[in-house]
PDB file of C-alpha atoms in Angstrom:
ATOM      1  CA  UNK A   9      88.239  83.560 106.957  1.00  0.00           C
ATOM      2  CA  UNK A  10      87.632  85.925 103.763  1.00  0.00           C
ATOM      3  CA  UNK A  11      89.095  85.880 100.865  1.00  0.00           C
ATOM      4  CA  UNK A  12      90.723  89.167 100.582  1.00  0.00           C
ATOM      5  CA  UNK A  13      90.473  89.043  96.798  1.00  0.00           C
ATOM      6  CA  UNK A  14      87.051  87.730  96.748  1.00  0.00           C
ATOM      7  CA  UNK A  15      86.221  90.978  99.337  1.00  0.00           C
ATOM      8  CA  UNK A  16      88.365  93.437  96.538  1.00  0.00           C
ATOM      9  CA  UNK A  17      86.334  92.434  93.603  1.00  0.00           C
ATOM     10  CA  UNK A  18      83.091  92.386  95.577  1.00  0.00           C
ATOM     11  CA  UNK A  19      83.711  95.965  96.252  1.00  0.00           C
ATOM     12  CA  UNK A  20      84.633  97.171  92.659  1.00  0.00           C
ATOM     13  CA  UNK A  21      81.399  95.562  91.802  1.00  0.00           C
ATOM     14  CA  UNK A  22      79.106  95.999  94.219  1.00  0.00           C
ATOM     15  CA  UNK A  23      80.654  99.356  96.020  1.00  0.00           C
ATOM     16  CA  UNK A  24      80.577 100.864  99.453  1.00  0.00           C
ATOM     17  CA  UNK A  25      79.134  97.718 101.177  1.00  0.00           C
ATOM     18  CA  UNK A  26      82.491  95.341 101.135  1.00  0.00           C
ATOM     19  CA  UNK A  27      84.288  98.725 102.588  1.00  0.00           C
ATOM     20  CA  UNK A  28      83.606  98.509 106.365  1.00  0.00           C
ATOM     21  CA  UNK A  29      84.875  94.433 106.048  1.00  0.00           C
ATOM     22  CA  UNK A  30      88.340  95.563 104.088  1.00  0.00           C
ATOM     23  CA  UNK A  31      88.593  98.549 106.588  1.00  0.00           C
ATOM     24  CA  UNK A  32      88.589  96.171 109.670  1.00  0.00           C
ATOM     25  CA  UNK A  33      90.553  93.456 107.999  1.00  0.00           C
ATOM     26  CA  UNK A  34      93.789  96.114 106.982  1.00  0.00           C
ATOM     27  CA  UNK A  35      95.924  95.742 109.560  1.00  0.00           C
ATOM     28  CA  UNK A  36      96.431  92.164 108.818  1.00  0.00           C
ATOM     29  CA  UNK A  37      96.916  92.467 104.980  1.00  0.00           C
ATOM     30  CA  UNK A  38      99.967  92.201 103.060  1.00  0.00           C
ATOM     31  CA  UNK A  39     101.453  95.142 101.690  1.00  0.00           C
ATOM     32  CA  UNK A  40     100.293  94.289  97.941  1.00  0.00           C
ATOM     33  CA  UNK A  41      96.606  93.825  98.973  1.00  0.00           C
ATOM     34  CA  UNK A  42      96.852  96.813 101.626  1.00  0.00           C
ATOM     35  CA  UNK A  43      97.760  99.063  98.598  1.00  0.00           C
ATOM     36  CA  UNK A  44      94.949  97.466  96.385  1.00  0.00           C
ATOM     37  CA  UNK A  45      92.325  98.043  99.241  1.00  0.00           C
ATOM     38  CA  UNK A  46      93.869 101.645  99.816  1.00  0.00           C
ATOM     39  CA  UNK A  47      92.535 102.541  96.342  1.00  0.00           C
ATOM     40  CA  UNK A  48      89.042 101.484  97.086  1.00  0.00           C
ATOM     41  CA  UNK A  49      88.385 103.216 100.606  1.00  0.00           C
ATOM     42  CA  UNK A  50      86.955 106.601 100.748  1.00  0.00           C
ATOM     43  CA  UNK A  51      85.982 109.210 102.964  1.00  0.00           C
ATOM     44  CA  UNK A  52      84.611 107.347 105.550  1.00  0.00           C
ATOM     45  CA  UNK A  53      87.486 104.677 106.114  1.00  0.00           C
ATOM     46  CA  UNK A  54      89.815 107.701 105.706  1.00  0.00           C
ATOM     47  CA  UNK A  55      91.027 106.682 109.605  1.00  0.00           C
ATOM     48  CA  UNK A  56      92.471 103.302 107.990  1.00  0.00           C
ATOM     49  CA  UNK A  57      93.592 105.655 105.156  1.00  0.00           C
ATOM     50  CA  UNK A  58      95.765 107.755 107.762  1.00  0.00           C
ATOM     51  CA  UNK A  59      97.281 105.045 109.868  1.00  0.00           C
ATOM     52  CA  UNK A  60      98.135 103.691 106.692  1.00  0.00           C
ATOM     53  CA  UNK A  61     101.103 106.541 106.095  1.00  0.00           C
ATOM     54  CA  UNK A  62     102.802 104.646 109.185  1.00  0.00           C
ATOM     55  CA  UNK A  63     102.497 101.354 107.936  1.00  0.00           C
ATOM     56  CA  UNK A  64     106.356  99.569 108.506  1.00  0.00           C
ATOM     57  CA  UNK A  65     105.788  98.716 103.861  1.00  0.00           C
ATOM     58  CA  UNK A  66     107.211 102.252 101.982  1.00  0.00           C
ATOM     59  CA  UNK A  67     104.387 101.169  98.706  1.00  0.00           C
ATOM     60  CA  UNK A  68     101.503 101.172 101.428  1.00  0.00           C
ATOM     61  CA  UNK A  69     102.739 104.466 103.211  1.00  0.00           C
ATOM     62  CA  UNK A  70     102.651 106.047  99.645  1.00  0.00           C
ATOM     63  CA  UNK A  71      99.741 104.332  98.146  1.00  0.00           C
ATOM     64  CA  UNK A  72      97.864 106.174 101.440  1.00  0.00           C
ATOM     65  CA  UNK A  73      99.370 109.771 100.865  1.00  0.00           C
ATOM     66  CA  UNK A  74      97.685 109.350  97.451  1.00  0.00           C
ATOM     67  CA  UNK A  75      94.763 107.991  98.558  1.00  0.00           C
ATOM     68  CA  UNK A  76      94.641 110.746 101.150  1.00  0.00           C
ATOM     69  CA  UNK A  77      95.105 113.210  98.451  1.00  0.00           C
ATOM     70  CA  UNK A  78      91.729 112.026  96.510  1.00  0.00           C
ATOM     71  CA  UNK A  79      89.555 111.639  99.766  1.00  0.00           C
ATOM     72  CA  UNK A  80      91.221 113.379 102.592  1.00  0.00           C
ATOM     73  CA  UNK A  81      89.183 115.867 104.705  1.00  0.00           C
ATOM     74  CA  UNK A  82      90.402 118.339 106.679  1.00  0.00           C
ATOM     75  CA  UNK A  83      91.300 115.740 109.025  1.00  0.00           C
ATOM     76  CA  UNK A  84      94.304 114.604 106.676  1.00  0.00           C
ATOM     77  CA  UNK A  85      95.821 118.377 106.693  1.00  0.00           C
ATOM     78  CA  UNK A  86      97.654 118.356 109.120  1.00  0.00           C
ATOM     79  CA  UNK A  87      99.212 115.020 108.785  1.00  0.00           C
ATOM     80  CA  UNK A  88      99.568 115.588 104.349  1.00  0.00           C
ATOM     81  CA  UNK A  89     101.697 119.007 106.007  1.00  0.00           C
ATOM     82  CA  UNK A  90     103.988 117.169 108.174  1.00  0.00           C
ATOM     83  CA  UNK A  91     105.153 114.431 105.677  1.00  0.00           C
ATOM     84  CA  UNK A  92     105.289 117.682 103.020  1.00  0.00           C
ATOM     85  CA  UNK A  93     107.748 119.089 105.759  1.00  0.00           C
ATOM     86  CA  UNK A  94     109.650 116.287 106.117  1.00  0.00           C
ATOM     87  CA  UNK A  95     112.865 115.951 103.611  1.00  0.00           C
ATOM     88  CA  UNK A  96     113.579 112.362 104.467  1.00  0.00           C
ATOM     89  CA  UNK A  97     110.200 110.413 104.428  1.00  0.00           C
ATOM     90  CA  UNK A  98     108.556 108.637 101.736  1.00  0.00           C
ATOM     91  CA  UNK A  99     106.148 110.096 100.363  1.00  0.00           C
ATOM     92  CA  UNK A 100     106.989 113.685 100.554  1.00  0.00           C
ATOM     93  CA  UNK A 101     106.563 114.492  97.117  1.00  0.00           C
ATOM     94  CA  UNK A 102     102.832 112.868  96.925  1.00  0.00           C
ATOM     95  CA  UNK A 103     101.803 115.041  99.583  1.00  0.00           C
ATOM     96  CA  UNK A 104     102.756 118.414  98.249  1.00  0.00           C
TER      97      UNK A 104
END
């Protein structure tokens, strides 16, 4: 198994090439190191980015709208418009 951490600091050293690994590996990480791996992804792991605003953990759901914010596409609108919509959910003010 990898070490999550080990994977995180990889990446912040070494860049893009530890993404694809802590893009696969997301669903299974806790909330803390989803958030921490949510500020490393970019544009091309921006499909773990938007499942991410659904996760059951409020910090990862808003950790993503940011994230979504710096490296969404086009893609993102329509979901960043919904959860702007939307009175009651988390993250509403991130995504306006």
């Amino acid at each position: 198994m990898i070490d999550v951490w080990a994977a995180i600091a990889a990446a912040r050293e070494v860049g893009d090439t530890m993404l694809p690994t802590l893009a696969a590996l997301f669903p299974r990480l806790s909330p803390p190191v989803k958030v921490q791996v949510l500020n490393l992804l970019n544009t091309n792991a921006e499909r773990s980015v938007l499942s991410a605003v659904n996760d059951p953990d409020e910090s990862v759901r808003l950790a993503a709208v940011q994230r979504l914010g710096d490296i969404g596409t086009s893609v993102s609108v329509p979901v960043l418009l919904e959860l702007a919509a939307d009175d009651a959910r988390p993250g509403r003010a991130q995504a306006e």
